[in-house]
């Protein structure tokens, strides 16, 4: 702040000195100061960046960025498609009604147990095609292997080991298994197998071009498992640690036959339409009611909560 | 009047490394608190209440003005807080109400909160956002540096009923003071 004042004073002093002759200087006579003195306005020591940045940048911005070494990520307009697994289950197996409900000693039970896969011709054809590519394939060993894959995949899910899950489970099945589980703790254990696993269905669809074969084999498994799901805060959300449950499942295992590095991986599960309802979660959930106009009132007594229809779906 | 260069008065380079080590412009610590996973509780432990952390960044409002509203709703239940903010005339109140409703929805959808009304505001405060500087012109060639202010707002909702704060009347305070005076004694005396 002292600098501008000093500058002005210096100029004024110089102006007076110029006018004074030697004789007058000795007498110290001051003439009137010239009117035209360069007095500056208050110097702005701080200029906010917005004022300086008014000048728009000219020139080639691309060349400048390249010279400076700035690399921008290229925008991808393509969507990646994964060809190591199919997108769904083709020609799904429809499990017979009352499977695993009847006692094995009755006549119907024996019939069910004795149901050989040789009934279905297309399944046999599919198995023959699989044996062309993989000569060591047999239904008995494969059923055991399928159960092993299932148990390993679920154990990896409890530890949330991403690499291992990806090697045991296809890309289609992975999000279904892991959605919403990232911040939850899952305790799962396979207690025992009640019946030996059986191959019940096989299909060999070829995708896009002829000869691009994928094999999908359905395995029926009856076993005892325990499941306990805890939420982010360690509170029990679903199931219980000690109580095991009997589970009848139809697993679909898939492999890309043409690919020499293809592995048998879990592709999905088939839930039959007659499956019993699952246990409810330990939480009250609000189901939105019907949309009413301003005049209507909700008939709470006669109102029925809409239930989803019993359809076979695959997960 | 040039500035004399005092090395001791200035900050040494060794000291510079310990300045500004924790918070930076892009730090999102509050949001990261939602990703913490607790281990499963044993059946005999008391049930841990669910917590949801939510924030909104770079709100075009002053942090000091926001503080008054944040202080007002501390300790209120969610319904009460939303009602108070809905009928408050300040600009920040509308934004805060949106943030709290978002947090409530997040709690029910993603954090396993059973009843959406069973939440209360445990923590709520405002923080300084980025400031833009502009010139404000005064007379006689004078100027001032005007700050275009932005603020952040942070809120933490916890499951359960709001904790009851014991109300102490002035009589209680007076009694306590008198008791404190009476407790005075001389130690190591005869």
CSV table of C-alpha atoms in Angstrom, one decimal:
chain,number,residue,atom,x,y,z
A,1,UNK,CA,0.0,0.0,0.0
A,2,UNK,CA,2.9,2.4,0.6
A,3,UNK,CA,4.4,1.8,-2.8
A,4,UNK,CA,1.8,3.7,-5.0
A,5,UNK,CA,1.9,6.6,-2.6
A,6,UNK,CA,5.7,6.6,-2.7
A,7,UNK,CA,5.7,6.5,-6.4
A,8,UNK,CA,3.3,9.5,-6.6
A,9,UNK,CA,5.4,11.5,-4.1
A,10,UNK,CA,8.6,10.7,-6.1
A,11,UNK,CA,7.0,12.0,-9.3
A,12,UNK,CA,5.7,15.1,-7.6
A,13,UNK,CA,9.2,15.7,-6.1
A,14,UNK,CA,10.8,15.3,-9.6
A,15,UNK,CA,8.2,17.6,-11.1
A,16,UNK,CA,8.9,20.3,-8.5
A,17,UNK,CA,12.7,19.9,-8.9
A,18,UNK,CA,12.5,20.3,-12.7
A,19,UNK,CA,10.7,23.6,-12.4
A,20,UNK,CA,13.0,25.0,-9.8
A,21,UNK,CA,16.1,26.7,-11.1
A,22,UNK,CA,19.3,26.7,-9.1
A,23,UNK,CA,18.6,30.1,-7.6
A,24,UNK,CA,15.1,29.2,-6.6
A,25,UNK,CA,16.3,25.9,-5.1
A,26,UNK,CA,18.5,27.6,-2.7
A,27,UNK,CA,15.7,29.9,-1.7
A,28,UNK,CA,13.4,26.9,-1.5
A,29,UNK,CA,10.6,28.5,-3.4
A,30,UNK,CA,8.0,26.2,-4.6
A,31,UNK,CA,6.1,26.9,-7.8
A,32,UNK,CA,2.6,25.5,-8.1
A,33,UNK,CA,2.7,21.7,-8.9
A,34,UNK,CA,1.7,20.9,-12.5
A,35,UNK,CA,-1.8,19.7,-12.8
A,36,UNK,CA,-1.0,16.7,-15.0
A,37,UNK,CA,0.5,14.1,-12.6
A,38,UNK,CA,0.2,10.5,-13.4
A,39,UNK,CA,-1.6,9.3,-10.3
A,40,UNK,CA,-2.5,5.7,-10.5
A,41,UNK,CA,-5.7,4.1,-9.3
A,42,UNK,CA,-5.4,1.7,-6.4
A,43,UNK,CA,-3.4,-1.2,-7.7
A,44,UNK,CA,-5.3,-4.5,-7.6
A,45,UNK,CA,-3.0,-7.0,-5.9
A,46,UNK,CA,-5.5,-9.8,-6.2
A,47,UNK,CA,-7.4,-10.5,-9.4
A,48,UNK,CA,-9.8,-13.4,-9.1
A,49,UNK,CA,-9.3,-16.1,-11.7
A,50,UNK,CA,-12.6,-15.6,-13.4
A,51,UNK,CA,-11.7,-12.1,-14.6
A,52,UNK,CA,-8.5,-13.4,-16.2
A,53,UNK,CA,-10.0,-16.4,-17.8
A,54,UNK,CA,-12.4,-14.4,-20.0
A,55,UNK,CA,-10.1,-14.9,-23.0
A,56,UNK,CA,-11.4,-17.9,-24.9
A,57,UNK,CA,-8.7,-20.5,-25.8
A,58,UNK,CA,-7.8,-20.4,-29.5
A,59,UNK,CA,-6.0,-22.9,-31.5
A,60,UNK,CA,-6.1,-26.6,-31.8
A,61,UNK,CA,-7.0,-28.1,-28.4
A,62,UNK,CA,-6.4,-31.6,-29.6
A,63,UNK,CA,-2.8,-30.9,-30.7
A,64,UNK,CA,-2.1,-29.1,-27.5
A,65,UNK,CA,-3.4,-32.0,-25.4
A,66,UNK,CA,-1.3,-34.5,-27.4
A,67,UNK,CA,1.8,-32.3,-27.0
A,68,UNK,CA,1.2,-32.1,-23.2
A,69,UNK,CA,0.8,-35.8,-23.0
A,70,UNK,CA,-2.8,-35.9,-21.8
A,71,UNK,CA,-4.6,-39.1,-22.8
A,72,UNK,CA,-8.4,-39.3,-22.8
A,73,UNK,CA,-10.1,-42.5,-22.6
A,74,UNK,CA,-11.8,-43.5,-25.9
A,75,UNK,CA,-15.5,-43.7,-25.6
A,76,UNK,CA,-16.7,-47.2,-26.4
A,77,UNK,CA,-19.9,-47.3,-28.4
A,78,UNK,CA,-19.8,-51.1,-28.5
A,79,UNK,CA,-21.2,-53.4,-25.9
A,80,UNK,CA,-19.2,-56.5,-25.1
A,81,UNK,CA,-20.9,-59.9,-25.6
A,82,UNK,CA,-19.7,-62.9,-23.7
A,83,UNK,CA,-19.6,-66.0,-25.8
A,84,UNK,CA,-18.3,-68.5,-23.2
A,85,UNK,CA,-21.8,-69.2,-22.0
A,86,UNK,CA,-25.4,-69.1,-23.4
A,87,UNK,CA,-28.0,-66.6,-22.2
A,88,UNK,CA,-30.5,-69.0,-20.9
A,89,UNK,CA,-31.7,-72.6,-20.5
A,90,UNK,CA,-32.8,-74.1,-23.8
A,91,UNK,CA,-35.7,-76.6,-23.7
A,92,UNK,CA,-35.8,-76.7,-20.0
A,93,UNK,CA,-36.5,-79.9,-18.1
A,94,UNK,CA,-40.1,-80.0,-16.6
A,95,UNK,CA,-39.8,-82.0,-13.4
A,96,UNK,CA,-42.7,-84.4,-12.8
A,97,UNK,CA,-45.3,-83.4,-10.3
A,98,UNK,CA,-44.7,-84.9,-6.8
A,99,UNK,CA,-41.1,-85.7,-7.3
A,100,UNK,CA,-39.4,-86.7,-4.1
A,101,UNK,CA,-42.7,-86.5,-2.3
A,102,UNK,CA,-43.6,-90.2,-2.6
A,103,UNK,CA,-42.0,-92.8,-0.6
A,104,UNK,CA,-39.6,-95.0,-2.6
A,105,UNK,CA,-41.2,-98.2,-1.4
A,106,UNK,CA,-44.5,-97.6,-3.0
A,107,UNK,CA,-45.2,-98.6,-6.6
A,108,UNK,CA,-45.2,-95.0,-7.9
A,109,UNK,CA,-42.0,-94.3,-6.0
A,110,UNK,CA,-40.3,-97.2,-7.6
A,111,UNK,CA,-41.5,-96.2,-11.0
A,112,UNK,CA,-40.1,-92.7,-10.5
A,113,UNK,CA,-36.8,-94.0,-9.2
A,114,UNK,CA,-36.5,-96.4,-12.1
A,115,UNK,CA,-37.1,-93.7,-14.6
A,116,UNK,CA,-34.2,-94.0,-16.9
A,117,UNK,CA,-32.9,-91.2,-19.0
A,118,UNK,CA,-33.2,-93.6,-22.0
A,119,UNK,CA,-36.9,-92.5,-22.3
A,120,UNK,CA,-36.1,-89.2,-23.8
A,121,UNK,CA,-34.6,-89.5,-27.3
A,122,UNK,CA,-33.3,-86.0,-27.7
A,123,UNK,CA,-31.4,-86.3,-24.4
A,124,UNK,CA,-29.7,-89.4,-25.7
A,125,UNK,CA,-28.8,-87.6,-28.9
A,126,UNK,CA,-27.3,-84.8,-26.8
A,127,UNK,CA,-25.3,-87.2,-24.7
A,128,UNK,CA,-24.0,-88.8,-27.8
A,129,UNK,CA,-22.8,-85.4,-29.1
A,130,UNK,CA,-21.2,-84.7,-25.8
A,131,UNK,CA,-19.3,-88.0,-25.9
A,132,UNK,CA,-18.0,-87.1,-29.4
A,133,UNK,CA,-16.2,-84.0,-27.9
A,134,UNK,CA,-15.4,-85.4,-24.5
A,135,UNK,CA,-14.8,-89.1,-24.5
A,136,UNK,CA,-14.7,-89.5,-20.8
A,137,UNK,CA,-18.2,-88.4,-20.2
A,138,UNK,CA,-20.6,-90.8,-18.4
A,139,UNK,CA,-23.8,-89.9,-16.7
A,140,UNK,CA,-22.8,-91.5,-13.4
A,141,UNK,CA,-19.5,-89.8,-13.0
A,142,UNK,CA,-20.9,-86.5,-14.3
A,143,UNK,CA,-23.6,-86.5,-11.6
A,144,UNK,CA,-21.0,-86.7,-8.9
A,145,UNK,CA,-18.9,-84.1,-10.5
A,146,UNK,CA,-22.0,-81.8,-10.7
A,147,UNK,CA,-22.6,-82.1,-7.0
A,148,UNK,CA,-18.9,-81.3,-6.3
A,149,UNK,CA,-19.1,-78.2,-8.5
A,150,UNK,CA,-22.3,-77.1,-6.7
A,151,UNK,CA,-20.7,-77.5,-3.2
A,152,UNK,CA,-17.5,-75.8,-4.2
A,153,UNK,CA,-19.3,-72.9,-5.8
A,154,UNK,CA,-21.4,-72.2,-2.8
A,155,UNK,CA,-18.4,-72.5,-0.5
A,156,UNK,CA,-16.6,-69.9,-2.6
A,157,UNK,CA,-19.8,-67.7,-2.4
A,158,UNK,CA,-19.6,-67.7,1.4
A,159,UNK,CA,-15.9,-66.6,1.2
A,160,UNK,CA,-16.8,-64.3,-1.7
A,161,UNK,CA,-13.8,-65.5,-3.7
A,162,UNK,CA,-14.6,-63.9,-7.1
A,163,UNK,CA,-12.0,-65.7,-9.2
A,164,UNK,CA,-13.0,-69.1,-7.9
A,165,UNK,CA,-16.7,-68.4,-8.4
A,166,UNK,CA,-16.1,-67.4,-12.0
A,167,UNK,CA,-14.3,-70.6,-12.7
A,168,UNK,CA,-17.1,-72.7,-11.3
A,169,UNK,CA,-20.2,-70.7,-12.4
A,170,UNK,CA,-21.1,-69.2,-15.8
A,171,UNK,CA,-21.3,-65.5,-16.5
A,172,UNK,CA,-25.1,-65.8,-16.7
A,173,UNK,CA,-25.4,-67.4,-13.3
A,174,UNK,CA,-22.9,-65.2,-11.5
A,175,UNK,CA,-25.0,-62.1,-11.1
A,176,UNK,CA,-28.0,-64.2,-10.0
A,177,UNK,CA,-25.9,-65.8,-7.3
A,178,UNK,CA,-24.2,-62.6,-6.1
A,179,UNK,CA,-26.7,-59.8,-6.5
A,180,UNK,CA,-27.3,-57.9,-3.3
A,181,UNK,CA,-24.8,-60.1,-1.4
A,182,UNK,CA,-21.9,-57.8,-1.5
A,183,UNK,CA,-22.4,-56.3,2.0
A,184,UNK,CA,-24.0,-59.4,3.5
A,185,UNK,CA,-22.5,-62.4,5.3
A,186,UNK,CA,-23.6,-65.8,4.2
A,187,UNK,CA,-23.1,-69.0,6.2
A,188,UNK,CA,-23.9,-72.1,4.1
A,189,UNK,CA,-23.0,-75.7,4.7
A,190,UNK,CA,-23.8,-78.9,2.8
A,191,UNK,CA,-24.8,-81.4,5.5
A,192,UNK,CA,-25.4,-84.6,3.5
A,193,UNK,CA,-26.8,-85.9,0.3
A,194,UNK,CA,-30.1,-87.8,0.8
A,195,UNK,CA,-30.2,-89.4,-2.7
A,196,UNK,CA,-27.4,-89.9,-5.1
A,197,UNK,CA,-27.5,-87.2,-7.8
A,198,UNK,CA,-28.9,-88.2,-11.2
A,199,UNK,CA,-28.7,-86.8,-14.7
A,200,UNK,CA,-32.2,-86.3,-15.8
A,201,UNK,CA,-32.0,-84.1,-19.0
A,202,UNK,CA,-29.5,-83.1,-21.6
A,203,UNK,CA,-29.5,-80.7,-24.5
A,204,UNK,CA,-26.9,-79.6,-27.0
A,205,UNK,CA,-28.0,-76.3,-28.6
A,206,UNK,CA,-25.7,-74.6,-31.2
A,207,UNK,CA,-25.7,-70.9,-31.1
A,208,UNK,CA,-25.5,-68.4,-34.0
A,209,UNK,CA,-23.6,-70.7,-36.4
A,210,UNK,CA,-24.0,-74.5,-36.9
A,211,UNK,CA,-21.3,-76.5,-35.0
A,212,UNK,CA,-20.9,-73.9,-32.2
A,213,UNK,CA,-22.1,-76.4,-29.6
A,214,UNK,CA,-22.9,-75.8,-25.9
A,215,UNK,CA,-24.0,-78.7,-23.8
A,216,UNK,CA,-26.6,-78.2,-21.0
A,217,UNK,CA,-27.1,-81.1,-18.6
A,218,UNK,CA,-29.7,-81.1,-15.9
A,219,UNK,CA,-28.9,-82.9,-12.7
A,220,UNK,CA,-31.4,-83.7,-10.0
A,221,UNK,CA,-30.1,-83.4,-6.4
A,222,UNK,CA,-31.8,-84.1,-3.1
A,223,UNK,CA,-29.8,-83.0,-0.1
A,224,UNK,CA,-29.7,-81.4,3.3
A,225,UNK,CA,-28.3,-77.9,3.6
A,226,UNK,CA,-28.1,-75.2,6.2
A,227,UNK,CA,-28.2,-71.5,5.2
A,228,UNK,CA,-28.0,-68.4,7.4
A,229,UNK,CA,-27.8,-64.9,5.8
A,230,UNK,CA,-26.8,-61.9,7.9
A,231,UNK,CA,-27.2,-58.3,6.8
A,232,UNK,CA,-24.6,-55.6,7.0
A,233,UNK,CA,-24.9,-55.2,10.8
A,234,UNK,CA,-24.6,-58.9,11.6
A,235,UNK,CA,-28.3,-59.4,12.2
A,236,UNK,CA,-30.0,-62.6,11.0
A,237,UNK,CA,-32.0,-62.0,7.9
A,238,UNK,CA,-32.9,-65.5,6.6
A,239,UNK,CA,-32.6,-69.1,7.7
A,240,UNK,CA,-30.9,-70.4,10.8
A,241,UNK,CA,-27.4,-71.8,11.6
A,242,UNK,CA,-28.5,-75.1,13.2
A,243,UNK,CA,-31.6,-76.2,11.4
A,244,UNK,CA,-30.8,-78.1,8.2
A,245,UNK,CA,-33.4,-78.3,5.4
A,246,UNK,CA,-34.1,-80.9,2.8
A,247,UNK,CA,-33.6,-79.4,-0.6
A,248,UNK,CA,-34.6,-80.9,-4.0
A,249,UNK,CA,-32.9,-79.0,-6.8
A,250,UNK,CA,-32.5,-79.3,-10.5
A,251,UNK,CA,-29.2,-77.9,-11.5
A,252,UNK,CA,-28.2,-77.0,-15.0
A,253,UNK,CA,-24.5,-77.4,-15.8
A,254,UNK,CA,-23.2,-76.0,-19.0
A,255,UNK,CA,-20.0,-76.4,-21.1
A,256,UNK,CA,-18.8,-74.9,-24.3
A,257,UNK,CA,-17.9,-78.1,-26.2
A,258,UNK,CA,-16.1,-76.6,-29.1
A,259,UNK,CA,-13.7,-74.6,-26.9
A,260,UNK,CA,-10.8,-76.9,-25.8
A,261,UNK,CA,-10.5,-75.0,-22.5
A,262,UNK,CA,-14.2,-75.2,-21.7
A,263,UNK,CA,-15.1,-76.2,-18.2
A,264,UNK,CA,-18.3,-77.7,-16.9
A,265,UNK,CA,-19.9,-74.8,-14.9
A,266,UNK,CA,-23.1,-74.2,-13.1
A,267,UNK,CA,-25.5,-72.4,-15.4
A,268,UNK,CA,-28.7,-72.1,-13.4
A,269,UNK,CA,-31.4,-73.9,-11.4
A,270,UNK,CA,-34.9,-74.9,-12.4
A,271,UNK,CA,-37.6,-74.2,-9.9
A,272,UNK,CA,-40.7,-76.3,-10.6
A,273,UNK,CA,-44.2,-74.8,-10.4
A,274,UNK,CA,-45.2,-77.2,-7.6
A,275,UNK,CA,-42.2,-76.3,-5.4
A,276,UNK,CA,-43.2,-75.5,-1.8
A,277,UNK,CA,-43.1,-71.9,-0.7
A,278,UNK,CA,-39.8,-70.7,0.8
A,279,UNK,CA,-39.5,-69.6,4.4
A,280,UNK,CA,-40.3,-65.9,4.9
A,281,UNK,CA,-37.6,-63.5,5.8
A,282,UNK,CA,-37.3,-62.1,9.3
A,283,UNK,CA,-38.7,-58.7,8.4
A,284,UNK,CA,-42.1,-57.1,7.7
A,285,UNK,CA,-42.3,-55.9,4.1
A,286,UNK,CA,-44.9,-53.4,2.9
A,287,UNK,CA,-46.8,-54.5,-0.2
A,288,UNK,CA,-48.3,-51.5,-2.0
A,289,UNK,CA,-52.1,-51.7,-2.2
A,290,UNK,CA,-54.4,-50.9,-5.1
A,291,UNK,CA,-54.4,-47.4,-6.6
A,292,UNK,CA,-57.6,-45.7,-5.3
A,293,UNK,CA,-59.1,-42.5,-6.5
A,294,UNK,CA,-59.9,-39.7,-4.0
A,295,UNK,CA,-63.4,-40.9,-3.4
A,296,UNK,CA,-62.7,-44.6,-2.9
A,297,UNK,CA,-61.9,-46.3,0.3
A,298,UNK,CA,-59.8,-49.5,0.8
A,299,UNK,CA,-61.9,-52.5,1.8
A,300,UNK,CA,-59.5,-53.9,4.3
A,301,UNK,CA,-61.7,-56.9,5.3
A,302,UNK,CA,-62.2,-58.4,1.8
A,303,UNK,CA,-58.9,-57.3,0.4
A,304,UNK,CA,-56.7,-60.3,-0.6
A,305,UNK,CA,-53.0,-59.9,-1.0
A,306,UNK,CA,-52.2,-60.9,-4.6
A,307,UNK,CA,-50.1,-64.0,-4.8
A,308,UNK,CA,-47.8,-64.8,-7.7
A,309,UNK,CA,-49.1,-67.6,-10.0
A,310,UNK,CA,-47.3,-71.0,-9.8
A,311,UNK,CA,-45.2,-71.1,-12.9
A,312,UNK,CA,-42.0,-73.0,-13.5
A,313,UNK,CA,-39.1,-70.6,-13.7
A,314,UNK,CA,-35.4,-71.0,-13.8
A,315,UNK,CA,-32.9,-69.1,-11.9
B,1,UNK,CA,8.7,-2.1,2.3
B,2,UNK,CA,9.8,-5.3,0.9
B,3,UNK,CA,9.2,-8.5,2.8
B,4,UNK,CA,12.2,-9.8,4.7
B,5,UNK,CA,12.8,-13.4,4.0
B,6,UNK,CA,12.7,-15.2,7.4
B,7,UNK,CA,13.2,-18.9,7.0
B,8,UNK,CA,12.2,-19.7,10.5
B,9,UNK,CA,8.9,-17.9,10.2
B,10,UNK,CA,7.9,-19.8,7.1
B,11,UNK,CA,7.0,-23.4,7.0
B,12,UNK,CA,9.9,-25.8,6.2
B,13,UNK,CA,9.5,-28.4,3.4
B,14,UNK,CA,9.7,-31.2,6.0
B,15,UNK,CA,6.7,-29.7,7.9
B,16,UNK,CA,4.8,-29.4,4.6
B,17,UNK,CA,4.4,-33.1,4.3
B,18,UNK,CA,2.3,-33.4,7.4
B,19,UNK,CA,-0.1,-30.6,6.3
B,20,UNK,CA,-3.3,-31.6,4.4
B,21,UNK,CA,-2.7,-35.3,4.7
B,22,UNK,CA,-6.2,-36.4,5.6
B,23,UNK,CA,-8.9,-34.4,3.8
B,24,UNK,CA,-8.8,-33.5,0.2
B,25,UNK,CA,-11.3,-32.1,-2.3
B,26,UNK,CA,-12.5,-35.4,-3.6
B,27,UNK,CA,-12.6,-37.3,-0.3
B,28,UNK,CA,-15.8,-39.3,0.1
B,29,UNK,CA,-15.3,-40.7,3.6
B,30,UNK,CA,-18.9,-40.2,4.7
B,31,UNK,CA,-20.2,-42.4,1.8
B,32,UNK,CA,-17.6,-45.0,2.5
B,33,UNK,CA,-19.1,-45.6,6.0
B,34,UNK,CA,-22.1,-47.2,4.3
B,35,UNK,CA,-19.8,-50.0,3.0
B,36,UNK,CA,-18.6,-51.2,6.4
B,37,UNK,CA,-19.7,-54.8,7.1
B,38,UNK,CA,-20.1,-56.0,10.7
B,39,UNK,CA,-19.5,-59.6,11.7
B,40,UNK,CA,-22.5,-61.8,12.4
B,41,UNK,CA,-23.9,-61.3,15.9
B,42,UNK,CA,-24.2,-64.1,18.4
B,43,UNK,CA,-27.8,-64.8,19.6
B,44,UNK,CA,-27.2,-63.5,23.1
B,45,UNK,CA,-25.9,-60.1,22.0
B,46,UNK,CA,-28.3,-57.1,21.9
B,47,UNK,CA,-29.5,-56.4,18.4
B,48,UNK,CA,-27.2,-53.8,16.7
B,49,UNK,CA,-29.3,-50.9,15.4
B,50,UNK,CA,-29.0,-50.2,11.6
B,51,UNK,CA,-27.2,-47.0,10.5
B,52,UNK,CA,-27.4,-45.1,7.2
B,53,UNK,CA,-25.0,-42.4,6.2
B,54,UNK,CA,-26.0,-40.0,3.5
B,55,UNK,CA,-24.8,-36.6,2.2
B,56,UNK,CA,-25.2,-34.1,-0.5
B,57,UNK,CA,-22.3,-32.2,-1.9
B,58,UNK,CA,-21.9,-28.7,-3.3
B,59,UNK,CA,-25.2,-27.3,-2.3
B,60,UNK,CA,-25.5,-23.6,-3.3
B,61,UNK,CA,-26.1,-22.3,0.2
B,62,UNK,CA,-24.0,-21.0,3.1
B,63,UNK,CA,-22.6,-23.5,5.6
B,64,UNK,CA,-23.4,-21.2,8.5
B,65,UNK,CA,-27.0,-20.8,7.5
B,66,UNK,CA,-27.2,-24.6,6.9
B,67,UNK,CA,-25.8,-25.1,10.4
B,68,UNK,CA,-28.9,-23.6,12.1
B,69,UNK,CA,-31.2,-26.1,10.4
B,70,UNK,CA,-28.8,-29.0,11.0
B,71,UNK,CA,-28.7,-28.2,14.7
B,72,UNK,CA,-32.5,-27.9,14.8
B,73,UNK,CA,-33.1,-31.5,13.7
B,74,UNK,CA,-30.4,-33.2,15.7
B,75,UNK,CA,-32.0,-36.0,17.8
B,76,UNK,CA,-35.4,-35.8,16.2
B,77,UNK,CA,-37.2,-38.7,14.7
B,78,UNK,CA,-37.3,-38.8,10.9
B,79,UNK,CA,-41.0,-38.0,10.6
B,80,UNK,CA,-40.7,-35.1,13.0
B,81,UNK,CA,-37.6,-33.8,11.2
B,82,UNK,CA,-39.2,-34.0,7.8
B,83,UNK,CA,-42.3,-32.2,9.1
B,84,UNK,CA,-40.3,-29.4,10.6
B,85,UNK,CA,-38.2,-28.9,7.4
B,86,UNK,CA,-41.3,-29.0,5.2
B,87,UNK,CA,-42.8,-25.9,6.8
B,88,UNK,CA,-39.5,-24.0,7.3
B,89,UNK,CA,-39.1,-21.0,5.0
B,90,UNK,CA,-35.3,-21.3,4.4
B,91,UNK,CA,-33.9,-22.5,1.1
B,92,UNK,CA,-31.7,-25.1,2.9
B,93,UNK,CA,-34.7,-26.7,4.5
B,94,UNK,CA,-36.1,-28.0,1.2
B,95,UNK,CA,-32.7,-29.5,0.2
B,96,UNK,CA,-32.3,-31.1,3.7
B,97,UNK,CA,-35.7,-32.7,3.5
B,98,UNK,CA,-34.9,-34.3,0.1
B,99,UNK,CA,-31.7,-35.7,1.6
B,100,UNK,CA,-33.4,-37.2,4.6
B,101,UNK,CA,-36.1,-38.8,2.5
B,102,UNK,CA,-33.5,-40.2,0.2
B,103,UNK,CA,-31.6,-41.6,3.2
B,104,UNK,CA,-34.8,-43.1,4.5
B,105,UNK,CA,-35.5,-44.9,1.2
B,106,UNK,CA,-32.0,-46.2,1.0
B,107,UNK,CA,-32.2,-47.5,4.5
B,108,UNK,CA,-35.4,-49.5,3.7
B,109,UNK,CA,-34.2,-50.8,0.4
B,110,UNK,CA,-30.5,-51.6,0.9
B,111,UNK,CA,-29.7,-51.6,4.6
B,112,UNK,CA,-32.4,-54.0,5.9
B,113,UNK,CA,-34.4,-51.5,8.0
B,114,UNK,CA,-37.8,-52.9,8.8
B,115,UNK,CA,-39.9,-49.8,9.5
B,116,UNK,CA,-39.2,-46.6,7.8
B,117,UNK,CA,-40.5,-44.5,10.7
B,118,UNK,CA,-38.4,-46.3,13.2
B,119,UNK,CA,-35.4,-44.0,12.4
B,120,UNK,CA,-34.0,-40.9,14.1
B,121,UNK,CA,-31.4,-38.4,13.2
B,122,UNK,CA,-28.2,-39.2,15.1
B,123,UNK,CA,-25.8,-36.9,13.4
B,124,UNK,CA,-26.4,-33.9,11.2
B,125,UNK,CA,-24.0,-31.2,10.3
B,126,UNK,CA,-22.9,-29.0,7.4
B,127,UNK,CA,-19.4,-28.6,6.0
B,128,UNK,CA,-17.7,-26.1,3.7
B,129,UNK,CA,-17.8,-26.8,-0.1
B,130,UNK,CA,-15.7,-25.2,-2.8
B,131,UNK,CA,-15.8,-21.4,-2.8
B,132,UNK,CA,-15.5,-19.4,-6.1
B,133,UNK,CA,-14.0,-16.0,-5.7
B,134,UNK,CA,-15.4,-12.9,-7.5
B,135,UNK,CA,-14.8,-9.2,-7.4
B,136,UNK,CA,-17.4,-7.0,-5.7
B,137,UNK,CA,-16.9,-3.4,-6.8
B,138,UNK,CA,-17.1,-0.7,-4.3
B,139,UNK,CA,-16.8,3.1,-4.8
B,140,UNK,CA,-13.5,5.0,-5.3
B,141,UNK,CA,-11.8,2.1,-7.1
B,142,UNK,CA,-12.1,-0.1,-4.0
B,143,UNK,CA,-13.0,-3.7,-4.4
B,144,UNK,CA,-13.9,-6.6,-2.2
B,145,UNK,CA,-13.4,-10.3,-2.8
B,146,UNK,CA,-16.9,-11.9,-2.9
B,147,UNK,CA,-17.1,-15.6,-2.1
B,148,UNK,CA,-19.7,-17.7,-4.0
B,149,UNK,CA,-20.3,-20.2,-1.3
B,150,UNK,CA,-21.2,-23.9,-1.5
B,151,UNK,CA,-21.7,-26.3,1.3
B,152,UNK,CA,-22.0,-30.0,2.0
B,153,UNK,CA,-24.7,-31.6,4.2
B,154,UNK,CA,-24.2,-34.8,6.1
B,155,UNK,CA,-26.8,-36.9,7.9
B,156,UNK,CA,-26.7,-40.2,9.8
B,157,UNK,CA,-30.0,-42.0,10.5
B,158,UNK,CA,-30.0,-44.8,13.1
B,159,UNK,CA,-32.8,-47.3,13.6
B,160,UNK,CA,-34.8,-47.1,16.8
B,161,UNK,CA,-36.6,-44.4,18.8
B,162,UNK,CA,-34.8,-41.1,19.5
B,163,UNK,CA,-32.8,-41.1,22.7
B,164,UNK,CA,-34.5,-39.1,25.5
B,165,UNK,CA,-32.4,-36.2,26.6
B,166,UNK,CA,-32.9,-35.5,30.3
B,167,UNK,CA,-34.1,-32.0,30.7
B,168,UNK,CA,-32.4,-30.1,33.5
B,169,UNK,CA,-34.2,-27.1,34.9
B,170,UNK,CA,-32.4,-24.1,36.3
B,171,UNK,CA,-33.3,-25.3,39.8
B,172,UNK,CA,-31.3,-28.5,39.1
B,173,UNK,CA,-28.4,-26.4,38.0
B,174,UNK,CA,-28.6,-24.2,41.1
B,175,UNK,CA,-28.8,-27.2,43.4
B,176,UNK,CA,-25.8,-28.8,41.8
B,177,UNK,CA,-23.8,-25.5,42.2
B,178,UNK,CA,-24.7,-25.3,45.8
B,179,UNK,CA,-23.7,-28.9,46.4
B,180,UNK,CA,-20.4,-28.2,44.6
B,181,UNK,CA,-19.8,-25.3,47.0
B,182,UNK,CA,-20.7,-27.5,50.0
B,183,UNK,CA,-18.3,-30.2,48.9
B,184,UNK,CA,-15.3,-28.0,49.2
B,185,UNK,CA,-13.0,-29.0,52.0
B,186,UNK,CA,-9.4,-28.5,53.1
B,187,UNK,CA,-7.3,-31.6,52.7
B,188,UNK,CA,-4.5,-32.6,55.0
B,189,UNK,CA,-5.8,-30.4,57.8
B,190,UNK,CA,-6.0,-31.0,61.5
